[in-house]
Amino acid sequence: YADAVKESFMRQYVLPREEEKPHLRVSSLGKPAVIQALTLLGYEKTGDLSTKSRHIFHTGDVFEAYVVAYMKFMDWSVQRQQEEVVFDGVLGHIDGVLNIPGVGSCVLEFKTMSQFYFSEFTKAPNDDRGYITQLAIYPHCLNLPAVWCVVNKGTHEVRLIQPDQEDLDA
């Protein structure tokens, strides 16, 4: 856990970011087509990330590291972290594959959410932020079921949510 937190801190706050050629990512495929087209044309925010964005990414990394460490105490394991997945030429990285003894394996995707969005999403998952599209693609590529592990950033409540297969198919 400590190593993961340190690596995230270094990546988000200390080490220089490499400039990347504009490209689509699996995590962005649920966004409106016009946003995706503009990204490919180079109309993407470039340059240094804001302190707020770095903090959001670091918070997500810390949450993921905490849950992975905690799951080890439950004799569950998270493997294949940040494994690359390619869907129709679009690159993505899974957060991990969760192995539960006696149950099996599934793709695990971590999300941190505001109190409002957590309340909304845990009652009825939606694709407003592309989360359903992203979670439909990863299990499709890996031939595994999938779940979200979400945290409410206001209350720190954590839930595992199994998506509706009809939503994933759509």
PDB file of C-alpha atoms in Angstrom:
ATOM      1  CA  TYR A   1       0.000   0.000   0.000  1.00  0.00           C
ATOM      2  CA  ALA A   2       2.748   2.436   0.965  1.00  0.00           C
ATOM      3  CA  ASP A   3       4.653   1.737  -2.256  1.00  0.00           C
ATOM      4  CA  ALA A   4       1.513   2.320  -4.357  1.00  0.00           C
ATOM      5  CA  VAL A   5       0.757   5.616  -2.595  1.00  0.00           C
ATOM      6  CA  LYS A   6       4.365   6.791  -3.016  1.00  0.00           C
ATOM      7  CA  GLU A   7       4.396   5.832  -6.723  1.00  0.00           C
ATOM      8  CA  SER A   8       1.141   7.722  -7.305  1.00  0.00           C
ATOM      9  CA  PHE A   9       2.426  10.803  -5.479  1.00  0.00           C
ATOM     10  CA  MET A  10       5.614  10.798  -7.552  1.00  0.00           C
ATOM     11  CA  ARG A  11       3.678  10.336 -10.818  1.00  0.00           C
ATOM     12  CA  GLN A  12       1.063  12.979 -10.023  1.00  0.00           C
ATOM     13  CA  TYR A  13       3.117  15.668  -8.305  1.00  0.00           C
ATOM     14  CA  VAL A  14       6.858  15.205  -8.824  1.00  0.00           C
ATOM     15  CA  LEU A  15       7.834  13.581 -12.115  1.00  0.00           C
ATOM     16  CA  PRO A  16       7.357  15.531 -15.343  1.00  0.00           C
ATOM     17  CA  ARG A  17       4.491  14.380 -17.554  1.00  0.00           C
ATOM     18  CA  GLU A  18       5.270  13.197 -21.041  1.00  0.00           C
ATOM     19  CA  GLU A  19       3.393  14.878 -23.865  1.00  0.00           C
ATOM     20  CA  GLU A  20       1.226  12.344 -25.682  1.00  0.00           C
ATOM     21  CA  LYS A  21      -0.207  12.399 -29.168  1.00  0.00           C
ATOM     22  CA  PRO A  22      -4.001  12.904 -28.936  1.00  0.00           C
ATOM     23  CA  HIS A  23      -5.720   9.513 -28.904  1.00  0.00           C
ATOM     24  CA  LEU A  24      -8.866   7.810 -27.722  1.00  0.00           C
ATOM     25  CA  ARG A  25      -8.911   5.674 -24.606  1.00  0.00           C
ATOM     26  CA  VAL A  26     -11.427   3.033 -23.608  1.00  0.00           C
ATOM     27  CA  SER A  27     -12.365   5.200 -20.606  1.00  0.00           C
ATOM     28  CA  SER A  28     -13.480   7.983 -22.977  1.00  0.00           C
ATOM     29  CA  LEU A  29     -15.590   5.923 -25.400  1.00  0.00           C
ATOM     30  CA  GLY A  30     -18.821   6.596 -23.483  1.00  0.00           C
ATOM     31  CA  LYS A  31     -18.425  10.341 -23.904  1.00  0.00           C
ATOM     32  CA  PRO A  32     -20.266  12.213 -26.675  1.00  0.00           C
ATOM     33  CA  ALA A  33     -18.923  11.521 -30.173  1.00  0.00           C
ATOM     34  CA  VAL A  34     -18.147  15.207 -30.727  1.00  0.00           C
ATOM     35  CA  ILE A  35     -15.800  15.204 -27.709  1.00  0.00           C
ATOM     36  CA  GLN A  36     -14.053  12.100 -29.034  1.00  0.00           C
ATOM     37  CA  ALA A  37     -13.694  13.649 -32.505  1.00  0.00           C
ATOM     38  CA  LEU A  38     -12.267  16.866 -31.067  1.00  0.00           C
ATOM     39  CA  THR A  39      -9.785  14.813 -29.047  1.00  0.00           C
ATOM     40  CA  LEU A  40      -8.569  13.045 -32.183  1.00  0.00           C
ATOM     41  CA  LEU A  41      -8.256  16.391 -33.972  1.00  0.00           C
ATOM     42  CA  GLY A  42      -6.017  17.654 -31.185  1.00  0.00           C
ATOM     43  CA  TYR A  43      -8.511  19.907 -29.410  1.00  0.00           C
ATOM     44  CA  GLU A  44      -7.727  18.304 -26.114  1.00  0.00           C
ATOM     45  CA  LYS A  45      -6.545  20.092 -23.035  1.00  0.00           C
ATOM     46  CA  THR A  46      -2.784  19.789 -23.187  1.00  0.00           C
ATOM     47  CA  GLY A  47       0.037  20.854 -20.969  1.00  0.00           C
ATOM     48  CA  ASP A  48       0.308  20.608 -17.231  1.00  0.00           C
ATOM     49  CA  LEU A  49      -2.591  19.244 -15.217  1.00  0.00           C
ATOM     50  CA  SER A  50      -4.137  21.501 -12.622  1.00  0.00           C
ATOM     51  CA  THR A  51      -3.491  20.832  -8.956  1.00  0.00           C
ATOM     52  CA  LYS A  52      -7.180  19.854  -8.627  1.00  0.00           C
ATOM     53  CA  SER A  53      -6.898  17.266 -11.423  1.00  0.00           C
ATOM     54  CA  ARG A  54      -3.704  15.832  -9.955  1.00  0.00           C
ATOM     55  CA  HIS A  55      -5.412  15.551  -6.561  1.00  0.00           C
ATOM     56  CA  ILE A  56      -8.433  13.789  -8.099  1.00  0.00           C
ATOM     57  CA  PHE A  57      -6.165  11.254  -9.845  1.00  0.00           C
ATOM     58  CA  HIS A  58      -4.040  10.751  -6.725  1.00  0.00           C
ATOM     59  CA  THR A  59      -7.141  10.234  -4.558  1.00  0.00           C
ATOM     60  CA  GLY A  60      -8.346   7.570  -6.985  1.00  0.00           C
ATOM     61  CA  ASP A  61      -4.952   5.859  -6.910  1.00  0.00           C
ATOM     62  CA  VAL A  62      -4.885   5.884  -3.088  1.00  0.00           C
ATOM     63  CA  PHE A  63      -8.414   4.449  -2.898  1.00  0.00           C
ATOM     64  CA  GLU A  64      -7.477   1.692  -5.329  1.00  0.00           C
ATOM     65  CA  ALA A  65      -4.303   0.848  -3.375  1.00  0.00           C
ATOM     66  CA  TYR A  66      -6.245   0.768  -0.090  1.00  0.00           C
ATOM     67  CA  VAL A  67      -8.936  -1.586  -1.406  1.00  0.00           C
ATOM     68  CA  VAL A  68      -6.375  -3.900  -3.015  1.00  0.00           C
ATOM     69  CA  ALA A  69      -4.465  -4.097   0.282  1.00  0.00           C
ATOM     70  CA  TYR A  70      -7.671  -4.624   2.268  1.00  0.00           C
ATOM     71  CA  MET A  71      -8.870  -7.400  -0.047  1.00  0.00           C
ATOM     72  CA  LYS A  72      -5.708  -9.358   0.729  1.00  0.00           C
ATOM     73  CA  PHE A  73      -6.911  -9.592   4.345  1.00  0.00           C
ATOM     74  CA  MET A  74     -10.140 -11.167   3.081  1.00  0.00           C
ATOM     75  CA  ASP A  75      -8.161 -13.796   1.112  1.00  0.00           C
ATOM     76  CA  TRP A  76      -9.294 -12.143  -2.107  1.00  0.00           C
ATOM     77  CA  SER A  77      -6.646 -11.058  -4.559  1.00  0.00           C
ATOM     78  CA  VAL A  78      -6.474  -8.425  -7.252  1.00  0.00           C
ATOM     79  CA  GLN A  79      -4.252  -9.464 -10.121  1.00  0.00           C
ATOM     80  CA  ARG A  80      -3.417  -8.218 -13.593  1.00  0.00           C
ATOM     81  CA  GLN A  81      -3.531  -4.591 -12.429  1.00  0.00           C
ATOM     82  CA  GLN A  82      -3.286  -1.996 -15.220  1.00  0.00           C
ATOM     83  CA  GLU A  83      -3.215  -4.732 -17.866  1.00  0.00           C
ATOM     84  CA  GLU A  84      -3.633  -3.294 -21.352  1.00  0.00           C
ATOM     85  CA  VAL A  85      -6.807  -4.065 -23.268  1.00  0.00           C
ATOM     86  CA  VAL A  86      -7.306  -3.118 -26.919  1.00  0.00           C
ATOM     87  CA  PHE A  87     -10.825  -2.746 -28.328  1.00  0.00           C
ATOM     88  CA  ASP A  88     -11.083  -1.923 -32.046  1.00  0.00           C
ATOM     89  CA  GLY A  89      -7.677  -0.251 -31.869  1.00  0.00           C
ATOM     90  CA  VAL A  90      -8.516   1.778 -28.750  1.00  0.00           C
ATOM     91  CA  LEU A  91      -6.250   1.206 -25.748  1.00  0.00           C
ATOM     92  CA  GLY A  92      -7.476   0.853 -22.177  1.00  0.00           C
ATOM     93  CA  HIS A  93      -6.095  -0.344 -18.861  1.00  0.00           C
ATOM     94  CA  ILE A  94      -8.152  -2.456 -16.489  1.00  0.00           C
ATOM     95  CA  ASP A  95      -7.836  -1.636 -12.809  1.00  0.00           C
ATOM     96  CA  GLY A  96      -7.527  -5.343 -12.071  1.00  0.00           C
ATOM     97  CA  VAL A  97      -9.035  -8.806 -12.001  1.00  0.00           C
ATOM     98  CA  LEU A  98     -10.554  -9.720  -8.651  1.00  0.00           C
ATOM     99  CA  ASN A  99     -10.253 -13.378  -7.624  1.00  0.00           C
ATOM    100  CA  ILE A 100     -12.655 -14.509  -4.893  1.00  0.00           C
ATOM    101  CA  PRO A 101     -12.067 -18.038  -3.566  1.00  0.00           C
ATOM    102  CA  GLY A 102     -15.068 -20.253  -4.324  1.00  0.00           C
ATOM    103  CA  VAL A 103     -16.669 -17.594  -6.525  1.00  0.00           C
ATOM    104  CA  GLY A 104     -14.245 -16.926  -9.359  1.00  0.00           C
ATOM    105  CA  SER A 105     -12.718 -14.016 -11.221  1.00  0.00           C
ATOM    106  CA  CYS A 106     -14.142 -10.746 -12.491  1.00  0.00           C
ATOM    107  CA  VAL A 107     -12.871  -7.471 -13.916  1.00  0.00           C
ATOM    108  CA  LEU A 108     -12.692  -4.857 -11.154  1.00  0.00           C
ATOM    109  CA  GLU A 109     -13.014  -1.165 -11.955  1.00  0.00           C
ATOM    110  CA  PHE A 110     -12.487   1.439  -9.205  1.00  0.00           C
ATOM    111  CA  LYS A 111     -14.364   4.758  -9.163  1.00  0.00           C
ATOM    112  CA  THR A 112     -14.394   7.601  -6.647  1.00  0.00           C
ATOM    113  CA  MET A 113     -17.527   9.759  -6.649  1.00  0.00           C
ATOM    114  CA  SER A 114     -19.036  12.819  -5.032  1.00  0.00           C
ATOM    115  CA  GLN A 115     -21.817  12.187  -2.508  1.00  0.00           C
ATOM    116  CA  PHE A 116     -24.485  13.246  -5.014  1.00  0.00           C
ATOM    117  CA  TYR A 117     -23.215  11.099  -7.888  1.00  0.00           C
ATOM    118  CA  PHE A 118     -22.545   8.120  -5.568  1.00  0.00           C
ATOM    119  CA  SER A 119     -26.162   8.224  -4.371  1.00  0.00           C
ATOM    120  CA  GLU A 120     -27.438   8.459  -7.945  1.00  0.00           C
ATOM    121  CA  PHE A 121     -25.067   5.871  -9.457  1.00  0.00           C
ATOM    122  CA  THR A 122     -25.454   3.196  -6.761  1.00  0.00           C
ATOM    123  CA  LYS A 123     -29.255   3.298  -7.156  1.00  0.00           C
ATOM    124  CA  ALA A 124     -29.246   3.266 -10.962  1.00  0.00           C
ATOM    125  CA  PRO A 125     -25.880   3.098 -12.757  1.00  0.00           C
ATOM    126  CA  ASN A 126     -25.802   5.386 -15.782  1.00  0.00           C
ATOM    127  CA  ASP A 127     -23.395   6.125 -18.599  1.00  0.00           C
ATOM    128  CA  ASP A 128     -23.243   9.898 -17.988  1.00  0.00           C
ATOM    129  CA  ARG A 129     -19.474   9.615 -17.437  1.00  0.00           C
ATOM    130  CA  GLY A 130     -18.903   6.629 -19.729  1.00  0.00           C
ATOM    131  CA  TYR A 131     -18.593   4.150 -16.859  1.00  0.00           C
ATOM    132  CA  ILE A 132     -21.012   1.599 -18.361  1.00  0.00           C
ATOM    133  CA  THR A 133     -19.339   1.763 -21.774  1.00  0.00           C
ATOM    134  CA  GLN A 134     -15.927   1.287 -20.177  1.00  0.00           C
ATOM    135  CA  LEU A 135     -17.108  -1.624 -18.038  1.00  0.00           C
ATOM    136  CA  ALA A 136     -18.812  -3.249 -21.039  1.00  0.00           C
ATOM    137  CA  ILE A 137     -15.592  -3.226 -23.068  1.00  0.00           C
ATOM    138  CA  TYR A 138     -13.187  -4.683 -20.499  1.00  0.00           C
ATOM    139  CA  PRO A 139     -15.113  -7.905 -19.774  1.00  0.00           C
ATOM    140  CA  HIS A 140     -15.860  -8.243 -23.486  1.00  0.00           C
ATOM    141  CA  CYS A 141     -12.116  -8.243 -24.204  1.00  0.00           C
ATOM    142  CA  LEU A 142     -11.232 -10.534 -21.283  1.00  0.00           C
ATOM    143  CA  ASN A 143     -14.310 -12.808 -21.352  1.00  0.00           C
ATOM    144  CA  LEU A 144     -14.986 -12.240 -17.640  1.00  0.00           C
ATOM    145  CA  PRO A 145     -17.868 -10.709 -15.676  1.00  0.00           C
ATOM    146  CA  ALA A 146     -17.223  -7.267 -14.167  1.00  0.00           C
ATOM    147  CA  VAL A 147     -17.969  -5.135 -11.095  1.00  0.00           C
ATOM    148  CA  TRP A 148     -17.378  -1.576  -9.983  1.00  0.00           C
ATOM    149  CA  CYS A 149     -15.871  -0.807  -6.603  1.00  0.00           C
ATOM    150  CA  VAL A 150     -17.061   2.725  -5.822  1.00  0.00           C
ATOM    151  CA  VAL A 151     -16.350   5.076  -2.930  1.00  0.00           C
ATOM    152  CA  ASN A 152     -18.359   8.039  -1.751  1.00  0.00           C
ATOM    153  CA  LYS A 153     -15.715  10.750  -1.284  1.00  0.00           C
ATOM    154  CA  GLY A 154     -17.907  12.553   1.263  1.00  0.00           C
ATOM    155  CA  THR A 155     -18.723   9.641   3.587  1.00  0.00           C
ATOM    156  CA  HIS A 156     -16.064   7.093   2.543  1.00  0.00           C
ATOM    157  CA  GLU A 157     -18.761   4.446   2.042  1.00  0.00           C
ATOM    158  CA  VAL A 158     -17.569   1.712  -0.329  1.00  0.00           C
ATOM    159  CA  ARG A 159     -19.792  -0.523  -2.451  1.00  0.00           C
ATOM    160  CA  LEU A 160     -19.298  -3.275  -4.991  1.00  0.00           C
ATOM    161  CA  ILE A 161     -21.824  -2.878  -7.792  1.00  0.00           C
ATOM    162  CA  GLN A 162     -22.548  -5.553 -10.352  1.00  0.00           C
ATOM    163  CA  PRO A 163     -23.772  -3.917 -13.556  1.00  0.00           C
ATOM    164  CA  ASP A 164     -26.951  -5.018 -15.303  1.00  0.00           C
ATOM    165  CA  GLN A 165     -25.969  -7.213 -18.260  1.00  0.00           C
ATOM    166  CA  GLU A 166     -28.610  -5.496 -20.429  1.00  0.00           C
ATOM    167  CA  ASP A 167     -26.899  -2.148 -19.800  1.00  0.00           C
ATOM    168  CA  LEU A 168     -23.527  -3.624 -20.741  1.00  0.00           C
ATOM    169  CA  ASP A 169     -24.949  -5.198 -23.911  1.00  0.00           C
ATOM    170  CA  ALA A 170     -26.535  -1.891 -24.954  1.00  0.00           C
TER     171      ALA A 170
END
